[in-house]
PDB file of C-alpha atoms in Angstrom:
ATOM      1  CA  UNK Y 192       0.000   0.000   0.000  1.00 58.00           C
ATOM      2  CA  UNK Y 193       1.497   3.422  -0.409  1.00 78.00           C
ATOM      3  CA  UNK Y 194       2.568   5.454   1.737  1.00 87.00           C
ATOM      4  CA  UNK Y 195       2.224   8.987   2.796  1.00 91.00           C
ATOM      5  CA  UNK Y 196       5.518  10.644   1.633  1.00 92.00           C
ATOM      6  CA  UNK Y 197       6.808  13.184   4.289  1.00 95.00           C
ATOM      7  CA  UNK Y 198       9.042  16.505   4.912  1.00 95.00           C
ATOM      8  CA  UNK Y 199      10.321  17.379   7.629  1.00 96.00           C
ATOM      9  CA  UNK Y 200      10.212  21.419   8.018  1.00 96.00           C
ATOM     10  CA  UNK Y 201      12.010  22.869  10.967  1.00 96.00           C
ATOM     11  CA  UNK Y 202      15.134  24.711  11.997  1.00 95.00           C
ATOM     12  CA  UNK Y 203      16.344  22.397  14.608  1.00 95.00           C
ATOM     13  CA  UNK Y 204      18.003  19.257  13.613  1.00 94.00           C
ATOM     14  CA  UNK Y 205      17.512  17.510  17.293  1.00 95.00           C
ATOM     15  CA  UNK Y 206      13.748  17.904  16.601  1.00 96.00           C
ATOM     16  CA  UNK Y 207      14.105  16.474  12.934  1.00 95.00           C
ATOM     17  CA  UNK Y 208      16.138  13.431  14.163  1.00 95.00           C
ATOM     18  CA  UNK Y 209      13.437  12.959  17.097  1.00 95.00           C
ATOM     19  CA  UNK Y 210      10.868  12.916  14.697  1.00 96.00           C
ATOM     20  CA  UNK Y 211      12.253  10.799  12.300  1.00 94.00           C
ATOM     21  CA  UNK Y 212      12.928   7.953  15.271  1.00 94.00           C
ATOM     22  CA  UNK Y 213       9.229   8.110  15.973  1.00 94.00           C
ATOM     23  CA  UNK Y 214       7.832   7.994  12.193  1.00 95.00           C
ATOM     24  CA  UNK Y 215      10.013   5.462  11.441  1.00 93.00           C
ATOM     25  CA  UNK Y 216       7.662   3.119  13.400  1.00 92.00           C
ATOM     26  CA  UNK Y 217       4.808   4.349  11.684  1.00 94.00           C
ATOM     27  CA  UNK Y 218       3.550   1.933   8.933  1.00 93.00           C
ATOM     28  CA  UNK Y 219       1.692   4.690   6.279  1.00 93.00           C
ATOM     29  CA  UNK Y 220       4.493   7.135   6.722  1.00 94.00           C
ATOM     30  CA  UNK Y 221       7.857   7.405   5.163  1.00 93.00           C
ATOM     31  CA  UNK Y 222       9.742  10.140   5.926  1.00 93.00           C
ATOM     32  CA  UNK Y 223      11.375  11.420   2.288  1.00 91.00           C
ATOM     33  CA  UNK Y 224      13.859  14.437   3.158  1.00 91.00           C
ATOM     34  CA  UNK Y 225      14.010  17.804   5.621  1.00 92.00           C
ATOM     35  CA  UNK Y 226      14.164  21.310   5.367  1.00 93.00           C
ATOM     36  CA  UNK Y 227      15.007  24.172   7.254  1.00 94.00           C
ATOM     37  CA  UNK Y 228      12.964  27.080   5.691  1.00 92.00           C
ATOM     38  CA  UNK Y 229       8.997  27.465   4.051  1.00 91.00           C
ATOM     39  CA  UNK Y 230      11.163  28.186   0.880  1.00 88.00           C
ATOM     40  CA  UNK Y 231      13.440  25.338   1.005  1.00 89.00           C
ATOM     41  CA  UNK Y 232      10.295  23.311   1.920  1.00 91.00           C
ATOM     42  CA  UNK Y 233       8.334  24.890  -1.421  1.00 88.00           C
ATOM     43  CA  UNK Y 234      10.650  24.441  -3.494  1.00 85.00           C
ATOM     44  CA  UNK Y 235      11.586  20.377  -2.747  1.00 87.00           C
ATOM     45  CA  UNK Y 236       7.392  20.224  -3.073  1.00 86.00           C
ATOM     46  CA  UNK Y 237       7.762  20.543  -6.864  1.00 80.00           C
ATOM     47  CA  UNK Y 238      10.315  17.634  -7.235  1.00 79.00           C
ATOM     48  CA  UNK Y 239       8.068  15.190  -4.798  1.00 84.00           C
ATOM     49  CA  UNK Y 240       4.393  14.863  -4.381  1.00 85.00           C
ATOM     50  CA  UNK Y 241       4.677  14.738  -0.370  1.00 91.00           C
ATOM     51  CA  UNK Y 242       1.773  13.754   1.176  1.00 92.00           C
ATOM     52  CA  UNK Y 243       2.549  15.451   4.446  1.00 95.00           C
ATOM     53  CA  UNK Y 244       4.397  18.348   6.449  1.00 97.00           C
ATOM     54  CA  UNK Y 245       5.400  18.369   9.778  1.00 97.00           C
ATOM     55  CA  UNK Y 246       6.736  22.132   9.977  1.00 97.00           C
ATOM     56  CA  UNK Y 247       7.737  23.917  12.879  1.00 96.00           C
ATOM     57  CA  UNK Y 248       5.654  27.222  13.114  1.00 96.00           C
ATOM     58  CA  UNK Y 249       8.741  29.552  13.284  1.00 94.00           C
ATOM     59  CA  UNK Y 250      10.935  29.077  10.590  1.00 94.00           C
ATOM     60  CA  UNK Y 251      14.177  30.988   9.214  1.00 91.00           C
ATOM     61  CA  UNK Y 252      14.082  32.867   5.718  1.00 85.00           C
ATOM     62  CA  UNK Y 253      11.525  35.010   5.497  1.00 84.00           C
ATOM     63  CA  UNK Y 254       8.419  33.085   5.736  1.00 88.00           C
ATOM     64  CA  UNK Y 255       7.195  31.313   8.938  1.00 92.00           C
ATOM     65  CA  UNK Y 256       5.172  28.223   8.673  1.00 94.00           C
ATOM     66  CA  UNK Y 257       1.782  29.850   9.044  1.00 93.00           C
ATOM     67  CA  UNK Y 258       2.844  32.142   6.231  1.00 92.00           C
ATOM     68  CA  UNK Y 259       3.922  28.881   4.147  1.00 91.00           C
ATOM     69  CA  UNK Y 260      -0.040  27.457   4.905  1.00 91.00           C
ATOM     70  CA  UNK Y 261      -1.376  30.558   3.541  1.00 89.00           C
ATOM     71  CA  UNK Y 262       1.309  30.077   0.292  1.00 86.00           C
ATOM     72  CA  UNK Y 263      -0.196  25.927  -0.441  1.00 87.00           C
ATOM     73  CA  UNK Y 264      -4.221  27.112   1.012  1.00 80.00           C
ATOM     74  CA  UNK Y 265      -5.124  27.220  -3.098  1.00 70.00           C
ATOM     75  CA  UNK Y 266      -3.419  24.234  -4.277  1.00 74.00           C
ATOM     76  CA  UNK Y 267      -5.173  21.076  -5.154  1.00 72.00           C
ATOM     77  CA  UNK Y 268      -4.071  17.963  -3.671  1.00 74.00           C
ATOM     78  CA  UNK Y 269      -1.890  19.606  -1.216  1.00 85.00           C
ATOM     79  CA  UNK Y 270      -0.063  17.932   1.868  1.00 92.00           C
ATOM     80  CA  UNK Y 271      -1.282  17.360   4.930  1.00 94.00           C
ATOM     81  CA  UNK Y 272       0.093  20.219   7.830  1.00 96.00           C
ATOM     82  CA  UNK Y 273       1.450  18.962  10.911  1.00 97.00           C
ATOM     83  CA  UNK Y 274       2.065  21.888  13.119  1.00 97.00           C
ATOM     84  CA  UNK Y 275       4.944  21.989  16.106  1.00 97.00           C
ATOM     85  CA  UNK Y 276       5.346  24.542  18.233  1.00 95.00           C
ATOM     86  CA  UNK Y 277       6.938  25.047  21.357  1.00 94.00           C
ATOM     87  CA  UNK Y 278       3.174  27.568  22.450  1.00 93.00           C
ATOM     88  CA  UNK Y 279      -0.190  27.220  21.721  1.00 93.00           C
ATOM     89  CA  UNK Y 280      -0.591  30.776  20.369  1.00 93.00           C
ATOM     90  CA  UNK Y 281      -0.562  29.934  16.959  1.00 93.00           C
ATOM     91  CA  UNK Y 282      -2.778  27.091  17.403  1.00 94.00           C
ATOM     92  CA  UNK Y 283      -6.120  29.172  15.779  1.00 93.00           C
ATOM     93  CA  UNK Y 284      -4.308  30.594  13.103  1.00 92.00           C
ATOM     94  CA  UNK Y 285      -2.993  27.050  11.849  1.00 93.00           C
ATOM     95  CA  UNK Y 286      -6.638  25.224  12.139  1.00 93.00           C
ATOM     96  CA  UNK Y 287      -8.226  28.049  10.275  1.00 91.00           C
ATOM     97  CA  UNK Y 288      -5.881  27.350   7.725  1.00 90.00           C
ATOM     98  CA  UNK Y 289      -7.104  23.267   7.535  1.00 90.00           C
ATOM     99  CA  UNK Y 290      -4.497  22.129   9.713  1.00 94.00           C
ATOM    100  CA  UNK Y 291      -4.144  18.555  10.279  1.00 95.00           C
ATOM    101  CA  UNK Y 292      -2.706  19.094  13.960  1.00 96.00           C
ATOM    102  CA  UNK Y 293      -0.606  21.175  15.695  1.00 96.00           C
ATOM    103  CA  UNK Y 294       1.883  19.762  18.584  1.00 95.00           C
ATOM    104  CA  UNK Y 295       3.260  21.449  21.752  1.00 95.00           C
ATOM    105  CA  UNK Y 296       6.698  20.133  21.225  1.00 94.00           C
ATOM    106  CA  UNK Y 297       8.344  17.792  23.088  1.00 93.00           C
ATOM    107  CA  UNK Y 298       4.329  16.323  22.591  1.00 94.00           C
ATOM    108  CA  UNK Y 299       2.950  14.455  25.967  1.00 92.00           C
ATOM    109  CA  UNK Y 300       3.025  10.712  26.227  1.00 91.00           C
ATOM    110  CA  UNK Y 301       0.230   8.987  24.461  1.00 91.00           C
ATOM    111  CA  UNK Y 302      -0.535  12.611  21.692  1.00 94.00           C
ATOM    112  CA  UNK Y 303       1.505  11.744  18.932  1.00 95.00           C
ATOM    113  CA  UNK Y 304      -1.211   8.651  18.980  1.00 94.00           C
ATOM    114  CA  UNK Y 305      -3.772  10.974  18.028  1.00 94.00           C
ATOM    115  CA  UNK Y 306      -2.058  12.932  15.489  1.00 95.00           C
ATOM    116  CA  UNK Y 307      -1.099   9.392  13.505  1.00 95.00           C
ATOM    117  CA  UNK Y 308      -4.899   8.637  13.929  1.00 94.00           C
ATOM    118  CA  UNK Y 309      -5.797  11.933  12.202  1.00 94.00           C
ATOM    119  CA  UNK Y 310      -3.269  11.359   9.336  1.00 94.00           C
ATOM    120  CA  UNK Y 311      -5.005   7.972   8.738  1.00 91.00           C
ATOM    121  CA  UNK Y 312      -8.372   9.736   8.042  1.00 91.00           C
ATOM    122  CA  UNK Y 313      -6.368  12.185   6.011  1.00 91.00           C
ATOM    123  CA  UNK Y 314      -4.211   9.250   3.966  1.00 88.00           C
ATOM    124  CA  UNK Y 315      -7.985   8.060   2.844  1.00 84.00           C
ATOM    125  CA  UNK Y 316      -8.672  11.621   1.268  1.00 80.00           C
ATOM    126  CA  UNK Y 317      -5.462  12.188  -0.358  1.00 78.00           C
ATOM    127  CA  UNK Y 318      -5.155  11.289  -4.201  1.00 66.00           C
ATOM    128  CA  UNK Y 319      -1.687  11.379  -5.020  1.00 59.00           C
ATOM    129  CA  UNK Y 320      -0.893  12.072  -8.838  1.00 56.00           C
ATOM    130  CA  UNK Y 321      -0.532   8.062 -10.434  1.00 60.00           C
ATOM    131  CA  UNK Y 322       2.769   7.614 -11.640  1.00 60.00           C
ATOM    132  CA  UNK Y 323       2.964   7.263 -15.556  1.00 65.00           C
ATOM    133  CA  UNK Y 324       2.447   4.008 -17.007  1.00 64.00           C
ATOM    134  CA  UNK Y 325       5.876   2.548 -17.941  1.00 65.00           C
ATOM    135  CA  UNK Y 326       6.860   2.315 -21.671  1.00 62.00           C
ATOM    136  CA  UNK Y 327       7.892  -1.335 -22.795  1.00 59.00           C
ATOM    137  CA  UNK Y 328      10.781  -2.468 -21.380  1.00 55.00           C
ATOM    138  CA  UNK Y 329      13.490  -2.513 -23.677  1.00 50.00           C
ATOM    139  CA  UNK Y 330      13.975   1.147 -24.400  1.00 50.00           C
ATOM    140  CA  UNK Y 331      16.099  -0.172 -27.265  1.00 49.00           C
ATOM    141  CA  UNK Y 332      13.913  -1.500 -29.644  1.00 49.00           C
ATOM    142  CA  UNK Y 333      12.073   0.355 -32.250  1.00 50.00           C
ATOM    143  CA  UNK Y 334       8.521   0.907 -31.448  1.00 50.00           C
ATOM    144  CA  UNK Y 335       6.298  -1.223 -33.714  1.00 53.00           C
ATOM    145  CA  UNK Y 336       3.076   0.704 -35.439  1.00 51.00           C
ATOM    146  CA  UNK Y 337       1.220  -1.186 -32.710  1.00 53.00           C
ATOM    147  CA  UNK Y 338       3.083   0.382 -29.796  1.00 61.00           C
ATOM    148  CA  UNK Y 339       2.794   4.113 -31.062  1.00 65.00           C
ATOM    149  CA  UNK Y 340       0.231   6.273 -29.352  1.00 70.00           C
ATOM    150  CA  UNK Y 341      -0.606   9.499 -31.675  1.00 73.00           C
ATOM    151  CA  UNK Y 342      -2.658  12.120 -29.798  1.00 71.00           C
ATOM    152  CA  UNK Y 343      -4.491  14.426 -32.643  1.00 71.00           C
ATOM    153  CA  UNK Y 344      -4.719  18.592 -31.606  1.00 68.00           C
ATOM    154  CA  UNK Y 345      -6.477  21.352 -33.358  1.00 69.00           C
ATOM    155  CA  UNK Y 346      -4.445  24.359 -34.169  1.00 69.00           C
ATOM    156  CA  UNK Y 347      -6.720  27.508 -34.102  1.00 69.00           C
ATOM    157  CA  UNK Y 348      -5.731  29.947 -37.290  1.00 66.00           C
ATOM    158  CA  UNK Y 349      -4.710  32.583 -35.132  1.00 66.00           C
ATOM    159  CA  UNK Y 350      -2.326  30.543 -33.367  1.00 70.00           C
ATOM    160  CA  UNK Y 351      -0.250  29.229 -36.595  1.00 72.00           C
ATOM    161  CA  UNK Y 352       1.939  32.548 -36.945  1.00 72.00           C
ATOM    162  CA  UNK Y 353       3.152  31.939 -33.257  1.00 73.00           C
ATOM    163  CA  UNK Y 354       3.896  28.654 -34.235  1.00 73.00           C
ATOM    164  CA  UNK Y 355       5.598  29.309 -37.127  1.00 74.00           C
ATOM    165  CA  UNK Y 356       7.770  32.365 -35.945  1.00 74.00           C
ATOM    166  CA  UNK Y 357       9.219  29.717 -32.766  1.00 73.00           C
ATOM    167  CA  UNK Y 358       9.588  27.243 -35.481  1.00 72.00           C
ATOM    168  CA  UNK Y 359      11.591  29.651 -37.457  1.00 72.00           C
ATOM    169  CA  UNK Y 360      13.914  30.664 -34.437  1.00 70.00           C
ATOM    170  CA  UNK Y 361      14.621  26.845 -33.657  1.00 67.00           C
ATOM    171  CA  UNK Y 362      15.802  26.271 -37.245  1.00 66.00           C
ATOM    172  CA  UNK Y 363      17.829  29.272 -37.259  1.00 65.00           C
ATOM    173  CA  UNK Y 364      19.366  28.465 -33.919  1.00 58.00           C
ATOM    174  CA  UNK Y 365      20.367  24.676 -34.406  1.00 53.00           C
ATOM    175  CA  UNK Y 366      23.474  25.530 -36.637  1.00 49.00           C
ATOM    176  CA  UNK Y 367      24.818  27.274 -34.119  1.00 52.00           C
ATOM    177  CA  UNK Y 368      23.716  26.305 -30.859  1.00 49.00           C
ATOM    178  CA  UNK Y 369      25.714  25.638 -27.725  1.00 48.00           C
ATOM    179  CA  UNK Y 370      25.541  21.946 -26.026  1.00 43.00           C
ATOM    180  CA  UNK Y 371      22.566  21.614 -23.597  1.00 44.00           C
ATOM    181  CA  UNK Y 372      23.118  22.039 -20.217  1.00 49.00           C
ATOM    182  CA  UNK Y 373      20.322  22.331 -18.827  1.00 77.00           C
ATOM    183  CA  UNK Y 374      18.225  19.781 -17.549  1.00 83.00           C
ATOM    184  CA  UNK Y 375      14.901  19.551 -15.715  1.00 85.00           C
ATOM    185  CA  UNK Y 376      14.592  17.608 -12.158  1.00 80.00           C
ATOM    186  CA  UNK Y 377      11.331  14.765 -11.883  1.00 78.00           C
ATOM    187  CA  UNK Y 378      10.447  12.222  -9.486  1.00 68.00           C
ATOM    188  CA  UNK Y 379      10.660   8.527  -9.585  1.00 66.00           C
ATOM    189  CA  UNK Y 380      10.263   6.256  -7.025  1.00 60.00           C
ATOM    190  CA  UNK Y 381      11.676   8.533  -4.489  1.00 58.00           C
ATOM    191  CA  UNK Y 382      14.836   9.161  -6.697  1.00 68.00           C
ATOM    192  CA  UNK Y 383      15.632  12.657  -8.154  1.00 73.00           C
ATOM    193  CA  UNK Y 384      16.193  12.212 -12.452  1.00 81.00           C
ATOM    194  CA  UNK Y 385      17.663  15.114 -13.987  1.00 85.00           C
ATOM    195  CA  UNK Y 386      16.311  15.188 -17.948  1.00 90.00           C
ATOM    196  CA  UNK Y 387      18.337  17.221 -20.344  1.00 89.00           C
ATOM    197  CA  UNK Y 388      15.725  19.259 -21.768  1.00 90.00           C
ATOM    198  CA  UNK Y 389      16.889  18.066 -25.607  1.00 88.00           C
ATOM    199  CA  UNK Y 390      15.784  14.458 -24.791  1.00 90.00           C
ATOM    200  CA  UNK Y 391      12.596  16.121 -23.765  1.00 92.00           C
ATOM    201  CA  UNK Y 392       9.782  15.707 -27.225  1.00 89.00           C
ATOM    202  CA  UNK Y 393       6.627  16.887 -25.054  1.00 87.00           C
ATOM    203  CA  UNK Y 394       5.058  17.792 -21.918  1.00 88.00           C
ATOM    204  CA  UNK Y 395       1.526  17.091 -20.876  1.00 86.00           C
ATOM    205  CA  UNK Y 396      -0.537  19.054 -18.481  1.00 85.00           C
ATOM    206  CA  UNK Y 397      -1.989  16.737 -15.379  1.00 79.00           C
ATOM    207  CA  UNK Y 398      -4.471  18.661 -12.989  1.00 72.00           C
ATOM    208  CA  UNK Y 399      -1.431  20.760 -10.812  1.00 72.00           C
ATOM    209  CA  UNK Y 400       1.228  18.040 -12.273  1.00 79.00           C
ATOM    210  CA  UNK Y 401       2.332  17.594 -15.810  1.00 84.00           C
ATOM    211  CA  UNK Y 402       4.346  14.654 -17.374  1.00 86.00           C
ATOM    212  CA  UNK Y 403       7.324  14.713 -19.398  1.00 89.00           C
ATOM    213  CA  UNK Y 404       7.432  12.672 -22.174  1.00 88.00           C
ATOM    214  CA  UNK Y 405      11.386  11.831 -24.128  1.00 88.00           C
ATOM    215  CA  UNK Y 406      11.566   9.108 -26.546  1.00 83.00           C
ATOM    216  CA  UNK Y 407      10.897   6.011 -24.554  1.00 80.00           C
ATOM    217  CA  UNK Y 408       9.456   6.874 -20.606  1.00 84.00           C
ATOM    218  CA  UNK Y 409       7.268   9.289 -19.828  1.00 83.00           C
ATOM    219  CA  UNK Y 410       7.968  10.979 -15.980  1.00 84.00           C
ATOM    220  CA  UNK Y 411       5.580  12.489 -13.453  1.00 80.00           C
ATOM    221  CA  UNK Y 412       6.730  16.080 -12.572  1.00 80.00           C
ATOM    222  CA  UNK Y 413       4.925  17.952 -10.151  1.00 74.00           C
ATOM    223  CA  UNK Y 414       5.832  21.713 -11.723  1.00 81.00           C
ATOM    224  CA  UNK Y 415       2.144  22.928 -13.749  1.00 85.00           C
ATOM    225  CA  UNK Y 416       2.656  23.865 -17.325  1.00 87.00           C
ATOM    226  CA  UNK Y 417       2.630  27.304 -17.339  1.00 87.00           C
ATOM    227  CA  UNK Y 418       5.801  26.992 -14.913  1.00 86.00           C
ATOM    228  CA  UNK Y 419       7.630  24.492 -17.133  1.00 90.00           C
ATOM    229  CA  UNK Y 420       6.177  26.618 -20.505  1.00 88.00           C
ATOM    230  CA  UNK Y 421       8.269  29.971 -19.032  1.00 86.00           C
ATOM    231  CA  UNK Y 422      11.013  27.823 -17.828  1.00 88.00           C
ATOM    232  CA  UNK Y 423      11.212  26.444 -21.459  1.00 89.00           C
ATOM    233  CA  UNK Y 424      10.142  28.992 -24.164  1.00 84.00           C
ATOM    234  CA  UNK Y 425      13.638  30.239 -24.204  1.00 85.00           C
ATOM    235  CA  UNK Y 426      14.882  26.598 -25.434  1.00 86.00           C
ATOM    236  CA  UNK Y 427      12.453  26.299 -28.337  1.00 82.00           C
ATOM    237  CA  UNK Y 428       9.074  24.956 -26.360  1.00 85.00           C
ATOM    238  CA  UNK Y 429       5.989  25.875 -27.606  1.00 79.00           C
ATOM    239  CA  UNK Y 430       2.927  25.606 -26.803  1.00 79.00           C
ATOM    240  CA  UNK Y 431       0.494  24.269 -29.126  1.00 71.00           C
ATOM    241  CA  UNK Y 432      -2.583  23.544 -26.879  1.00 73.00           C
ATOM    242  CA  UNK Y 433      -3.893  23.948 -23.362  1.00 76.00           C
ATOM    243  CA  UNK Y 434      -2.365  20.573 -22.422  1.00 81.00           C
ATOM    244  CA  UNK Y 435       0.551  20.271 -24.352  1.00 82.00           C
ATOM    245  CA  UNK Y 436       4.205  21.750 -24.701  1.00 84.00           C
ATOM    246  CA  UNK Y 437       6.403  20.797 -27.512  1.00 84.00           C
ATOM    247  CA  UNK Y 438       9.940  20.668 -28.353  1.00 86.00           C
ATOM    248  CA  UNK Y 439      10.058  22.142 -31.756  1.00 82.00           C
ATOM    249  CA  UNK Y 440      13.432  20.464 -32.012  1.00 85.00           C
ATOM    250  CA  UNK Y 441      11.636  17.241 -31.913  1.00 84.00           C
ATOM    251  CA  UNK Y 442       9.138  17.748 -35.076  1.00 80.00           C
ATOM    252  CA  UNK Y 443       9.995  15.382 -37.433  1.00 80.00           C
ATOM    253  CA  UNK Y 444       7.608  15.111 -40.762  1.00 77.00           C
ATOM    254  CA  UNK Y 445       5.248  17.378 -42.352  1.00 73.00           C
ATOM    255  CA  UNK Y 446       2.473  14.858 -43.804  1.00 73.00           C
ATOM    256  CA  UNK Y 447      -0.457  15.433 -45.744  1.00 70.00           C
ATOM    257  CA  UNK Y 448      -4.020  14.869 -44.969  1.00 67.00           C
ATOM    258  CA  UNK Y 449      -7.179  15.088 -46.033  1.00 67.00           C
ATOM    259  CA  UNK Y 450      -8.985  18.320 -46.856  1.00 61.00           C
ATOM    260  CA  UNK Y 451      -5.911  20.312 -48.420  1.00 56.00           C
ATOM    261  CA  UNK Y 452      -4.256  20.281 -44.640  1.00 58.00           C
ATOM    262  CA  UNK Y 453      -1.076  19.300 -43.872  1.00 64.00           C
ATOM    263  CA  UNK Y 454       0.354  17.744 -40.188  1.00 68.00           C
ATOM    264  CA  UNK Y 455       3.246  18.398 -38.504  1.00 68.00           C
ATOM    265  CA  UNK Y 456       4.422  14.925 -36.011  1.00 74.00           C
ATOM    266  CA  UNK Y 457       7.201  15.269 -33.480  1.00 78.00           C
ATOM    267  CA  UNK Y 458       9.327  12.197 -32.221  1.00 76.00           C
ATOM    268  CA  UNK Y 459       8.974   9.299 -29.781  1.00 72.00           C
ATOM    269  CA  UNK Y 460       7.054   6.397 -29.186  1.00 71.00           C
ATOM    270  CA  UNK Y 461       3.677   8.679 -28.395  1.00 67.00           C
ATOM    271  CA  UNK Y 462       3.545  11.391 -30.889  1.00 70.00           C
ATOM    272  CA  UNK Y 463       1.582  14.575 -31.542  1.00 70.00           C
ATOM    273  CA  UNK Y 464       0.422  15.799 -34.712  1.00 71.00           C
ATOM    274  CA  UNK Y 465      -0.209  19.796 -35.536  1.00 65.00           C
ATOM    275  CA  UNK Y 466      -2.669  20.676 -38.334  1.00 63.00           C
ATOM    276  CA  UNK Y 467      -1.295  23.406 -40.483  1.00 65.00           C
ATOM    277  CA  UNK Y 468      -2.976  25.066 -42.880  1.00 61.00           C
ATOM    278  CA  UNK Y 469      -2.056  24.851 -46.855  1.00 65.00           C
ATOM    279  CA  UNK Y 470      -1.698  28.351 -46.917  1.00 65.00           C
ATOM    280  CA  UNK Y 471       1.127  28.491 -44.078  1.00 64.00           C
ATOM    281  CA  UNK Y 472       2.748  25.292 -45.961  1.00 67.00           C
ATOM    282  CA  UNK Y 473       4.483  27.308 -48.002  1.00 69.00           C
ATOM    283  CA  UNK Y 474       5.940  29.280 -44.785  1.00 67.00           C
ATOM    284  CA  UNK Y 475       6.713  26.106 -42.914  1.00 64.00           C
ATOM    285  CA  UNK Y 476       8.794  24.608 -45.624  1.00 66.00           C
ATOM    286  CA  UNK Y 477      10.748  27.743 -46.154  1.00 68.00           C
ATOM    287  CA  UNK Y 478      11.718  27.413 -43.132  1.00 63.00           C
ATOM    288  CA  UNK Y 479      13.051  24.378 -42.616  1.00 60.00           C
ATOM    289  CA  UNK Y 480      14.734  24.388 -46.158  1.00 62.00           C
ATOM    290  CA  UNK Y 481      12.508  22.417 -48.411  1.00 58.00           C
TER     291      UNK Y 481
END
């Protein structure tokens, strides 16, 4: 059964280790890394789909963890908050703000009891984001006509000249562009993956989540995409529908269809096809040199 993953969120590392010694007996608990600050805390959140906080209500950096409530109160599917303090003066504050508990640290004999009891009712609640289905297993072989997956979008008119123009600037870039060195960090099985974004073909939008699709897996990664579309524009993403963000890099045959249309298909073992119409064809193969 899966467990609830967990952060640890507080400045003092005697109170991290103590509450590490008592989760560790926990069955529906595993404790998956610590942080110091809301920010720290916020930021390992995009990497890992953590199913619960246990933050310490004054934290270094800026942001204490009442503020860092207020920063998750709109997002969906967000982790359950497990309050410690060393005064119950914050105590309101944190409930109003859906707090799971909130702990007088060191907690009384018997009360950490009840605060496992109240993550159980939480753990029944909480949907984490399924992990993508695995591609076959032997990421050398070429995918068979069977095994490709082709997922068919509408380009609106108005939206073909924005195409076009990135597609322009990726051609004109790739004679002279500098090796890749960036890369994007996903989850897997409680391992941090680093993806150079040129082995990245396409990204699809998943409620708050988003998975990122290269030539042969497919990877859960828990930034929206709007965040990964600004984070990627500059390296010749575009995107070409609500759901979808595409490495123009990665487009690999203009093909026609039916109804004096032509399609555009990118890479990789699930592809997506872009209808163009024939009266930007003539654009399209200008620029890529036909």
């Amino acid at each position: 059964m899966p467990k609830l993953k967990t952060l640890l969120v507080h400045p003092d590392p005697e109170v991290r280790t103590a509450l590490r010694d008592v989760l560790e007996e926990v069955p529906f608990v595993q404790v998956l890394g610590e942080a110091v600050s809301a920010f720290e805390a916020l930021e390992l959140l995009e990497a890992i789909p953590y199913g619960v906080f246990f933050v310490g209500v004054d934290l270094p950096g800026g942001a204490s963890g009442i503020e860092m409530a207020q920063m998750l109160a709109g997002r969906k599917n967000k982790p359950a908050l497990v309050f410690i303090s060393d005064s119950e003066s914050q105590a309101y504050a944190a409930f109003e703000l859906g707090a799971t508990d909130y702990l007088l640290w060191p907690p009384a004999p018997g009360r950490m009891a009840r605060t496992m009891d109240r993550l159980q009712t939480f753990k029944t609640r909480f949907r984490e984001v399924p992990p993508p289905a695995p591609y076959p297993d032997d990421p050398d072989d070429e995918p068979s006509e069977g095994d490709e997956q082709t997922v068919k979008l509408p380009l609106p008119e108005e939206e073909q000249d924005s195409f076009l123009a990135a597609l322009q600037a990726a051609w004109d870039q790739t004679s002279n562009r500098r090796p890749e060195i960036d890369k994007l960090a996903v989850n897997q099985d409680g391992r941090t993956i680093l993806i150079a974004y040129d082995q990245i073909i396409f990204v699809e939008a998943f409620e708050d989540y988003s998975y990122v699709h290269t030539a042969n897996q497919k990877f859960l990664s828990s930034y929206r995409l709007k965040n990964l579309e600004d984070r990627l524009g500059p390296h010749r993403f575009f995107r070409v529908h609500r759901k979808y963000l595409v490495n123009l890099d990665m487009v690999t045959e203009i093909a026609s269809m039916p109804g004096s249309n032509f399609m555009l298909r990118t890479a990789g073992r699930t592809r997506i096809e872009l209808p163009i119409s024939r009266r930007r064809i003539a654009e399209l193969k200008k620029i890529i040199g036909l």
